Coordinates of C-alpha atoms and ligand atoms in Angstrom, one line a residue:
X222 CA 113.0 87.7 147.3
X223 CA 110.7 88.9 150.3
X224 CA 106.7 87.7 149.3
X225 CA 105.3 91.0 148.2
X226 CA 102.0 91.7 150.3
X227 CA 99.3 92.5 147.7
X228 CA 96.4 93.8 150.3
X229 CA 93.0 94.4 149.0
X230 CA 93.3 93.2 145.5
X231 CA 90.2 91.6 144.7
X232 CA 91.2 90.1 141.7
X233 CA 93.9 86.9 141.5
X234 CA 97.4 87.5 142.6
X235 CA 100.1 85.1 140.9
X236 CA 103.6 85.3 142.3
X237 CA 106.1 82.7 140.9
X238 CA 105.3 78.5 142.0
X239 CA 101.3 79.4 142.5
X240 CA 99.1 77.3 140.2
X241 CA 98.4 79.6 137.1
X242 CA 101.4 81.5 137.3
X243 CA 103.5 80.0 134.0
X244 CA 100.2 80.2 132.0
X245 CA 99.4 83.8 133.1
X246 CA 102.9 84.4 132.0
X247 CA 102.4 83.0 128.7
X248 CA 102.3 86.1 125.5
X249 CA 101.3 84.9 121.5
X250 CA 104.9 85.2 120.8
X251 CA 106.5 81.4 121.9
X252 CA 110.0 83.2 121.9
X253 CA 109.4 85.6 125.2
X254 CA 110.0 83.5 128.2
X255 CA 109.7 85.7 131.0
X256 CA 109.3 85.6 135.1
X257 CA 107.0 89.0 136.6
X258 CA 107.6 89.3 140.2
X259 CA 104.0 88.9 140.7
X260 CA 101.1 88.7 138.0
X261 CA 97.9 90.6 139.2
X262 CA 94.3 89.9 136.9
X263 CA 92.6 92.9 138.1
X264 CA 88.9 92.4 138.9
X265 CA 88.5 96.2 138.3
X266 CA 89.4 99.8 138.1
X267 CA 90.4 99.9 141.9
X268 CA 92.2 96.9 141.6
X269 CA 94.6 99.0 138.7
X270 CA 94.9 102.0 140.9
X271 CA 96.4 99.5 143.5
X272 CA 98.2 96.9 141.7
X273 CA 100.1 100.3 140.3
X274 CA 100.5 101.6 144.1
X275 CA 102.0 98.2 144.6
X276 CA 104.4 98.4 141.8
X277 CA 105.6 102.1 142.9
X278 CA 105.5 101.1 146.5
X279 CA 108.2 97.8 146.0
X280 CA 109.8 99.7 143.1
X281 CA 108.3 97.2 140.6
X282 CA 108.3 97.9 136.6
X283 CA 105.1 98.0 135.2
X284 CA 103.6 96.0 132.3
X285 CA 100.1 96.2 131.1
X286 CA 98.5 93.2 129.6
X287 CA 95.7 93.0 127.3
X288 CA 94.9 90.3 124.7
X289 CA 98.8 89.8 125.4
X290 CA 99.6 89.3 121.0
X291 CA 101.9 91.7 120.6
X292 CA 105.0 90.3 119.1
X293 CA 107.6 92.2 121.2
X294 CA 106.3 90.4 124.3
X295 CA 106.0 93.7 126.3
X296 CA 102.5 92.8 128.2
X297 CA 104.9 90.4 130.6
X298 CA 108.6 91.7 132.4
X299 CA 111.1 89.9 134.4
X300 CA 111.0 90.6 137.7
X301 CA 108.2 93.1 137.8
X302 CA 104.5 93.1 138.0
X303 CA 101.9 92.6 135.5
X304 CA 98.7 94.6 135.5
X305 CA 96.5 91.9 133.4
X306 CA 92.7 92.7 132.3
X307 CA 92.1 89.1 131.1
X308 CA 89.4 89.6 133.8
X309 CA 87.7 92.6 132.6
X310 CA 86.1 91.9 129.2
X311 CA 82.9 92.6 129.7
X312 CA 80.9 94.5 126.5
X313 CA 78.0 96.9 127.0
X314 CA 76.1 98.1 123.9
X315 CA 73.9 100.7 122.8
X316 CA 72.4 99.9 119.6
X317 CA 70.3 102.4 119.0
X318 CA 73.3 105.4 119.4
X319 CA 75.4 102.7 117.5
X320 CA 78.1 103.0 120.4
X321 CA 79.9 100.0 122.4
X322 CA 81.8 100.4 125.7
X323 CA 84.5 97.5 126.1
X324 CA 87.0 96.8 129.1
X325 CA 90.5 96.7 128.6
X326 CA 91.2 93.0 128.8
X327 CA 88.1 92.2 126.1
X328 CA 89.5 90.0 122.4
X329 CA 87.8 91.0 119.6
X330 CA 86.4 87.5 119.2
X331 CA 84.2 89.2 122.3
X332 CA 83.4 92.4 120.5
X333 CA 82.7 91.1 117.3
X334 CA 80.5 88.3 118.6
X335 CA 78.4 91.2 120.8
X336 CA 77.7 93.9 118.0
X337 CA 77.1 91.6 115.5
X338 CA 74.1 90.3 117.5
X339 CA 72.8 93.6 116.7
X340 CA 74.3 93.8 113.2
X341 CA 77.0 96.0 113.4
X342 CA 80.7 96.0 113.9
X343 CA 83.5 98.3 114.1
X344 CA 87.2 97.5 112.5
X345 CA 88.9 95.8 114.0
X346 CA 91.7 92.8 113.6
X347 CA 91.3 89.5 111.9
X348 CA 92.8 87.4 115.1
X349 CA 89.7 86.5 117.2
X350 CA 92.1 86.3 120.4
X351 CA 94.0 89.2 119.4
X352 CA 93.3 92.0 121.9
X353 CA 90.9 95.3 121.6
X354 CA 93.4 97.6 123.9
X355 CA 96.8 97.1 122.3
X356 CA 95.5 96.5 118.3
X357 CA 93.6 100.0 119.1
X358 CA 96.3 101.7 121.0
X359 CA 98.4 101.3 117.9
X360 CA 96.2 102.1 115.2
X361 CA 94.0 98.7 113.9
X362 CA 93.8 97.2 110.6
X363 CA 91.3 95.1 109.9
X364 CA 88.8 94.3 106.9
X365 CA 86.6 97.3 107.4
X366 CA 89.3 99.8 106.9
X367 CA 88.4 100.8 103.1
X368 CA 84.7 101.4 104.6
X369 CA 85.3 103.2 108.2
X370 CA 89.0 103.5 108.8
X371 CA 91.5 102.1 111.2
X372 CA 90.1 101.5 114.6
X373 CA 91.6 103.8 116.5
X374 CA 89.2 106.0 113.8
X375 CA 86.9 104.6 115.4
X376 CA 87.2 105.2 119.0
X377 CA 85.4 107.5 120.5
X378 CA 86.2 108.1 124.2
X379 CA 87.9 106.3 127.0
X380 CA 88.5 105.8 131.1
X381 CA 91.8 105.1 132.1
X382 CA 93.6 104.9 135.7
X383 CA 97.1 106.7 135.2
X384 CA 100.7 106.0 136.8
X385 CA 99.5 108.2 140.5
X386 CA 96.3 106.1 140.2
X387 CA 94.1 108.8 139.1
X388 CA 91.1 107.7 137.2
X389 CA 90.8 110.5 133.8
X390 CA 88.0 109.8 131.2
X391 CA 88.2 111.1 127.3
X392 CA 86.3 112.2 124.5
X393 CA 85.6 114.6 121.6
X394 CA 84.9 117.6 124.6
X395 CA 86.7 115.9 127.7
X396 CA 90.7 115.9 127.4
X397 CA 90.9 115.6 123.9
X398 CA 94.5 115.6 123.1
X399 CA 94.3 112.0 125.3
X400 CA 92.1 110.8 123.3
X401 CA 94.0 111.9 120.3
X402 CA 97.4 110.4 121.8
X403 CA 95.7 107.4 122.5
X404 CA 94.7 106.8 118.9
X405 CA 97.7 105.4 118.1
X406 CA 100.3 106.1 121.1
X407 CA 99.8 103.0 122.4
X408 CA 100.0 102.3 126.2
X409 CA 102.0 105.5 127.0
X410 CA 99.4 107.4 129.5
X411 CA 98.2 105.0 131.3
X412 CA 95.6 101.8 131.5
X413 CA 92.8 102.1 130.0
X414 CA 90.1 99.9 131.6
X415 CA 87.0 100.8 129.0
X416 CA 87.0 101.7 125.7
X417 CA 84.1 103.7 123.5
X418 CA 83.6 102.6 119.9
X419 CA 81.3 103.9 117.0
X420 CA 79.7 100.9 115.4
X421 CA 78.3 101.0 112.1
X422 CA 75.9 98.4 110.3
X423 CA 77.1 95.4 108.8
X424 CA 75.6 91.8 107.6
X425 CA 77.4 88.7 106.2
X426 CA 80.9 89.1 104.1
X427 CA 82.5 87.0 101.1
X428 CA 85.7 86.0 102.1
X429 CA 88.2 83.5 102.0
X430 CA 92.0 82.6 101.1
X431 CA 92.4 82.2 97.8
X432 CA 95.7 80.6 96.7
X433 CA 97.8 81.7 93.2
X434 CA 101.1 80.2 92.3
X435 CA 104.1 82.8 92.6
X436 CA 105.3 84.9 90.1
X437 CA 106.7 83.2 87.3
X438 CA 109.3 84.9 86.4
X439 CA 110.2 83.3 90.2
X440 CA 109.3 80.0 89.5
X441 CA 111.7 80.3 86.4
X442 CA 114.9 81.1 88.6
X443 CA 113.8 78.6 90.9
X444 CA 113.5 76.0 88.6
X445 CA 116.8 76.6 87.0
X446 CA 118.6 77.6 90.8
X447 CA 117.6 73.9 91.9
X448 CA 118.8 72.4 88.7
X449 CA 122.5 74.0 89.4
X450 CA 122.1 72.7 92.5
X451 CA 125.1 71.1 94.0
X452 CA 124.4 67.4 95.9
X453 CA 125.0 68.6 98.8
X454 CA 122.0 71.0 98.9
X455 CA 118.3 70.2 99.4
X456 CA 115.6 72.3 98.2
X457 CA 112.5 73.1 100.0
X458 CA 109.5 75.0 99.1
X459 CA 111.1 78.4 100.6
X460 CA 107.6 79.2 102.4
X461 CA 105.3 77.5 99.2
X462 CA 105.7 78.5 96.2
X463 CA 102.1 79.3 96.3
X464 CA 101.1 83.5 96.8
X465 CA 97.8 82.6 99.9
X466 CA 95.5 85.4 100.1
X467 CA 92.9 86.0 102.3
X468 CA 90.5 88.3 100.9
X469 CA 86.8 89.8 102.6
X470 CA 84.5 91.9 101.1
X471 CA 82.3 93.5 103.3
X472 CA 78.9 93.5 101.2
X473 CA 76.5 91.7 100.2
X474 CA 77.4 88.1 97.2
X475 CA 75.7 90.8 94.4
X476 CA 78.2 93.2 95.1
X477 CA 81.2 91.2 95.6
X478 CA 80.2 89.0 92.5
X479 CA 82.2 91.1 89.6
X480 CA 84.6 92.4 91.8
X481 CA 86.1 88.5 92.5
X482 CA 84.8 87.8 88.7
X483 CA 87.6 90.2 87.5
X484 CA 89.9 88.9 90.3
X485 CA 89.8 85.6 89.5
X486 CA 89.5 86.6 85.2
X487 CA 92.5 88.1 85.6
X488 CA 94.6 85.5 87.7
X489 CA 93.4 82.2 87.9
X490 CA 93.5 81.0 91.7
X491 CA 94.7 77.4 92.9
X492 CA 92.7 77.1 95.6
X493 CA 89.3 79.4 95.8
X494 CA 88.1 79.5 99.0
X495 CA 85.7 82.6 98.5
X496 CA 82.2 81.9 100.1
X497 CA 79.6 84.2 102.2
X498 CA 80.0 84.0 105.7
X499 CA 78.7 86.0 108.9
X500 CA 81.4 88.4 110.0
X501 CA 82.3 86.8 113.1
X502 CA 83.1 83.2 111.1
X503 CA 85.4 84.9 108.6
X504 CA 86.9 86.9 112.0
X505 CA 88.0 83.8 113.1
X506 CA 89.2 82.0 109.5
X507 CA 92.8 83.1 110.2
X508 CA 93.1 81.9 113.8
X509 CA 94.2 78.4 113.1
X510 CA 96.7 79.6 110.9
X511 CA 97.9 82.1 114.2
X512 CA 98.7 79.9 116.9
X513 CA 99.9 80.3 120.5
X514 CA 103.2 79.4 121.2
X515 CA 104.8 79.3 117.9
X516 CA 108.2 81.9 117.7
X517 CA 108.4 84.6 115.7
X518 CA 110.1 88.0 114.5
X519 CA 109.0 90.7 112.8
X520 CA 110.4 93.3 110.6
X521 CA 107.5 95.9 108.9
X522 CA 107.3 99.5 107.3
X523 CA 105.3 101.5 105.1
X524 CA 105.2 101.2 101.6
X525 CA 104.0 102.4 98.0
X526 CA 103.4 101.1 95.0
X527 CA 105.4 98.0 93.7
X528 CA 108.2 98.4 91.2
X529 CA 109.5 95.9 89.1
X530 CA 112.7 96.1 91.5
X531 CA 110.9 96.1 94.3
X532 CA 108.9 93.0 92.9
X533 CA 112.2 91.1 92.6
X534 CA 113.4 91.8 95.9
X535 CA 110.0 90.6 96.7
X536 CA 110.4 87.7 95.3
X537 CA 113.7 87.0 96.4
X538 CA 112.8 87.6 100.5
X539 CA 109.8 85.3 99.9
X540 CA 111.7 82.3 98.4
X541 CA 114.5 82.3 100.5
X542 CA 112.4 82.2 104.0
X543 CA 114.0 79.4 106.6
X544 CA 110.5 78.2 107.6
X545 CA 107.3 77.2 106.0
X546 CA 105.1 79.1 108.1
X547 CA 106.8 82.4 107.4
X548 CA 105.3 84.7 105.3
X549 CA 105.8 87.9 103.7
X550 CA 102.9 90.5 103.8
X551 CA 101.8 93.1 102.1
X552 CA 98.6 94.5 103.7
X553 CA 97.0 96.7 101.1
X554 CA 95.8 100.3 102.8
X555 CA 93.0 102.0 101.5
X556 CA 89.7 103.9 101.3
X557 CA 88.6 105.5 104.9
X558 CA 91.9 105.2 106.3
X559 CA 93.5 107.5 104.0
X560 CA 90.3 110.3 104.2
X561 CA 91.1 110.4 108.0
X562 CA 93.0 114.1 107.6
X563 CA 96.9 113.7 108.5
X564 CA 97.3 114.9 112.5
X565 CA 94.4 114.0 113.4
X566 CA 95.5 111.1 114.8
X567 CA 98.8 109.7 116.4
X568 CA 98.2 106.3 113.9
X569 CA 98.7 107.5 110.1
X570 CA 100.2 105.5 107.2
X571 CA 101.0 109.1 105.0
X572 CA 99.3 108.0 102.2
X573 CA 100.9 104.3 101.9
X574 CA 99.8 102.1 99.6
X575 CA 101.1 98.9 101.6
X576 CA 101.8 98.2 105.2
X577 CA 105.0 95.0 104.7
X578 CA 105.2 92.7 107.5
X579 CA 108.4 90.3 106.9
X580 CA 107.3 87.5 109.6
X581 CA 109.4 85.1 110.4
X582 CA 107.3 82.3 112.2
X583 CA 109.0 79.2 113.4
X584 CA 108.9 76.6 116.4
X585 CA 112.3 75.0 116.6
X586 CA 114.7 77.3 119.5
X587 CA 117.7 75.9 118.0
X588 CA 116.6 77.6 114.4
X589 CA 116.1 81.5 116.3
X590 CA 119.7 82.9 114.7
X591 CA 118.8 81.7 111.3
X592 CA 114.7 82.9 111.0
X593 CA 115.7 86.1 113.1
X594 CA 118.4 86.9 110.2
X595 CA 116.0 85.9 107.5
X596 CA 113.9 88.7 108.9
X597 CA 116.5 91.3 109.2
X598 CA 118.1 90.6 105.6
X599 CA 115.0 90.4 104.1
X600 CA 113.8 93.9 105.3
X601 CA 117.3 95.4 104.5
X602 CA 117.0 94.0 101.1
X603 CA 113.1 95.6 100.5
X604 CA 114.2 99.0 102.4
X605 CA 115.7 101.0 98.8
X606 CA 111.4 100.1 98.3
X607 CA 109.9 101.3 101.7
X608 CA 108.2 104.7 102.4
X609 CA 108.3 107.0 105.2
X610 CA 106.6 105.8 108.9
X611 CA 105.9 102.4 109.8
X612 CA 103.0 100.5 111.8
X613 CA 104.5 100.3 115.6
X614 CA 102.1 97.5 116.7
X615 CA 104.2 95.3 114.4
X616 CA 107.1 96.9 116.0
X617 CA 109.7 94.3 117.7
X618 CA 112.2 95.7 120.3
X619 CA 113.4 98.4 118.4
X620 CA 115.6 101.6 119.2
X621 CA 113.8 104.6 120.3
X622 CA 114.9 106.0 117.0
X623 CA 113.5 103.9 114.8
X624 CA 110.1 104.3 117.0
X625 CA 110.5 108.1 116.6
X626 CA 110.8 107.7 112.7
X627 CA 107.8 105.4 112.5
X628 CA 105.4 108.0 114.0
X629 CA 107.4 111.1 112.0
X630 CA 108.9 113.8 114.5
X631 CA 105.7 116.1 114.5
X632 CA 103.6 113.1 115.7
X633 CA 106.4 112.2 118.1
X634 CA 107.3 115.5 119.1
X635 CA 103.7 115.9 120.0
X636 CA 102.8 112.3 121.9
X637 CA 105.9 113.6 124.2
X638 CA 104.0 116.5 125.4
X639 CA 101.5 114.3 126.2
X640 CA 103.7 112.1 128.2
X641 CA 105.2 114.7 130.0
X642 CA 101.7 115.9 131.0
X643 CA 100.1 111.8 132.1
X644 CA 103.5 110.2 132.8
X645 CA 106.2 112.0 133.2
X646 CA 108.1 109.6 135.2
X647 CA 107.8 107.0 132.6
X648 CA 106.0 104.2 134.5
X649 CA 104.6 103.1 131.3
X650 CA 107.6 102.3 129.2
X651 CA 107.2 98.9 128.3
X652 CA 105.7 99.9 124.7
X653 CA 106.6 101.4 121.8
X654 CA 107.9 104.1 124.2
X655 CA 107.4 108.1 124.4
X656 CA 110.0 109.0 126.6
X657 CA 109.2 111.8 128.5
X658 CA 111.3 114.9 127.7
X659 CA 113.8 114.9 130.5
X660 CA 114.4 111.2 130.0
Ligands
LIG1696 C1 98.2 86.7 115.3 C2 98.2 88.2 115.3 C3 97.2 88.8 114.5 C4 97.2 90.2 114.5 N1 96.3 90.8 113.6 C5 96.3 92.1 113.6 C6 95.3 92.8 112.7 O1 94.5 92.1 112.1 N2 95.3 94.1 112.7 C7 96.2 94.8 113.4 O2 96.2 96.1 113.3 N3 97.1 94.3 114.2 C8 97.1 92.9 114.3 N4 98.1 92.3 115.1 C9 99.0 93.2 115.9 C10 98.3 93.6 117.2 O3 97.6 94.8 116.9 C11 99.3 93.9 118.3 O4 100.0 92.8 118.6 C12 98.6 94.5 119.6 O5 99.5 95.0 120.4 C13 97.9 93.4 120.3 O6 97.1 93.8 121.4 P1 97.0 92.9 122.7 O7 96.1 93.7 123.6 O8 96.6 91.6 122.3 O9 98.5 92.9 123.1 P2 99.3 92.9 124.5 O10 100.5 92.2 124.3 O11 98.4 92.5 125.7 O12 99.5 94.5 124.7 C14 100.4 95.2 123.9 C15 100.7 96.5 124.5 O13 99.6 97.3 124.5 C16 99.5 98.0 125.7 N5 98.2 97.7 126.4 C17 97.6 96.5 126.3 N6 96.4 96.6 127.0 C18 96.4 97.9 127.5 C19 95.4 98.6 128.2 N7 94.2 98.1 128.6 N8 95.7 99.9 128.6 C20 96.9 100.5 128.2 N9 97.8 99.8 127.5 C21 97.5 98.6 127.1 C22 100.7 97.7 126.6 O14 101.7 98.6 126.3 C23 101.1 96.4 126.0 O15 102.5 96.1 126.1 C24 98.1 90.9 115.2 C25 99.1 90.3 116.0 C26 99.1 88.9 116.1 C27 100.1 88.2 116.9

């Protein structure tokens, strides 16, 4: 292929075979291996208005990179270019009007570290490399969701370069329907190079993972499972037979003291790993256990309250997981998140008591059929339990049906107004995609 002539960039240009190119090329998930006809790590705005005349220019696809975690791998392409913002992460803050302004490429181990200098913080997730673009764009969950809502609640305005290159700010009174499809519709309108957040006060936490042993009505069909056991079968731990949870309250030890005395009264821990911490060390608790590299496969949805059938098939997806480091999660949604009025913004989890995540986490290539199944079984097994709409940042590579159902078809219906208005050639459709109407 003929060098592609990259002109003013100011920022690095990677094509394949320079020095840096196979890291820049490297996502979270270890099981997307793929070659961009040329990686650029903008310096700026300019340099996204011209890395997307570029692309249009040579006829390139188009993929946006921010903290690059998202599972379905679609911050890199094969044979396109990469708009990356690992460059632009600076963080500006205005304490007094409780407000931060962050660039697209920005973690939230750089967010969290900057407004908690000034005590206060706004949601966000509980990866410290995990991205502030994409986790916003599609919703954010994070500790401080009972207390102030998802993050995408949260944001408050936004400057982005579109697919012509035109730069288009939003707020509450600029372009507001952006801002609303942006709170949620992930990277469908264009790249947003700063973000707006309202921050609100907050000190240390209590958290920690505290470990229970599974449900023993489990443990019972295990035990006697393995003792029918045949020779030829071996038996491991399915995952661990041990239920890890990481809990944070966000408050001071006086408040969370009866609130984890009647947790732990009422089911005795293994392992108690509850102590005070700042917020930015219990931000970055789970990252060891959320490494670079390693494969994995996710299957999630909404859902409510657990029945004693749905508790079974639980416990059955749980214990049969090919891999130790799988997990299956049930992230409980509450508080602020649900006062947010329905509409109001393209993220909503109806009501849900549960967002489930069936992750299938594994390092071995040879072992991708069996973990991907796992996965797929699993989730077909807990669907009679599920409720309507489903997170789409835990999305995989899905039909555009299923990505239609998890927003509901008003939601939908409405984001493809917007597209048709900011992108209505589709330039951004590596995502959790909004076709345009004619497409
Ligand atoms: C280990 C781990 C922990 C996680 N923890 C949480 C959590 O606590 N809470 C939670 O809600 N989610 C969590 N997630 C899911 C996470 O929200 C998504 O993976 C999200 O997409 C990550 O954003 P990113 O910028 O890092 O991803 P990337 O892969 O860089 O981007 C994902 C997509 O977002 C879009 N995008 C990225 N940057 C921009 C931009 N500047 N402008 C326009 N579009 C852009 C693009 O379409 C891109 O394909 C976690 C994921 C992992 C792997």
């Amino acid at each position: 292929m003929k060098a592609i002539e990259a002109g003013n960039i100011e920022g690095e240009v990677l094509p394949p075979g320079v020095p840096g190119y196979d890291d820049a090329r490297r996502v979270f998930n270890g099981m997307i291996d793929r070659q961009p006809a040329l990686i650029v790590r903008c310096a700026n705005e300019s340099d996204v208005a011209r890395s997307l005349d570029l692309a249009r220019r040579h006829s390139l696809q188009v993929a946006v990179r921010g903290g690059g975690h998202n599972v379905a791998g679609n911050a890199v392409c094969d044979g396109g270019l990469v708009i990356d913002l690992s460059r632009m992460r600076r963080v500006e803050l205005e304490p007094m009007r409780r407000r931060a302004r962050v660039q697209g490429g920005a973690t939230w181990g750089d967010l969290d570290t900057a407004t908690q200098a000034h005590g206060l913080a706004t949601p966000g997730g509980v990866v410290s490399s995990t991205g502030v673009a994409g986790l916003t764009l599609g919703g954010g969950i994070g500790v401080l969701r009972g207390l102030y809502g998802l993050t995408c609640d949260n944001l408050v305005g936004a400057e982005l370069v579109t697919a012509t290159g035109e730069r288009v700010s939003t707020s509450a009174d600029e372009n507001p329907d952006l801002l609303w499809g942006l709170r949620g519709g992930g990277g469908n309108f264009g790249v947003v190079t700063t973000f707006e957040f309202a921050l609100h006060p907050l000190g240390s936490v209590v958290s920690g993972l505290l470990d229970f042993a599974h449900s023993r009505d489990f443990l019972k069909f295990y035990d006697e499972f393995a003792a029918g056991a045949p020779d030829e079968l071996a038996l491991s731990p399915a995952g661990d037979p041990v239920a890890s949870v990481f809990a944070c309250f966000c408050g001071s030890e006086a408040a969370a003291a009866p609130v984890f005395d009647r947790l732990r009264s009422g089911f005795a821990p293994l392992r108690d790993g509850l102590a005070t911490r700042s917020y930015v060390e219990s931000q970055r608790m789970l990252d060891a256990i959320s490494p670079w590299g390693v494969r994995n496969f996710w299957k999630t949805n909404a859902m409510g309250p657990l029945t004693s059938l749905a508790i079974e098939a639980f416990d059955e997806v749980f214990m049969s997981a090919k891999s130790p480091a799988s997990q299956v999660q049930l992230e409980h949604l509450h508080g602020a998140m649900h006062r947010t009025p329905p509409g109001a913004n393209a993220a909503s989890f109806a009501g849900a008591k549960y967002n489930l995540l069936v992750n299938a986490k594994w390092t071995d290539p040879a072992r991708d059929e069996e973990n991907i199944r796992w996965a797929r079984d699993g989730f077909a097994l807990l669907q009679p339990h599920l409720s309507s709409g489903a997170y789409t940042n835990y999305l995989v590579q899905e039909p555009r049906e299923r990505v239609r159902q998890a927003y509901g078809a008003e939601t939908f219906d409405r984001l493809v107004a917007l597209k048709d208005r900011y992108d209505p050639t589709n330039v951004f459709r590596l995502n959790q995609n909004i076709p345009p109407s004619g497409d």
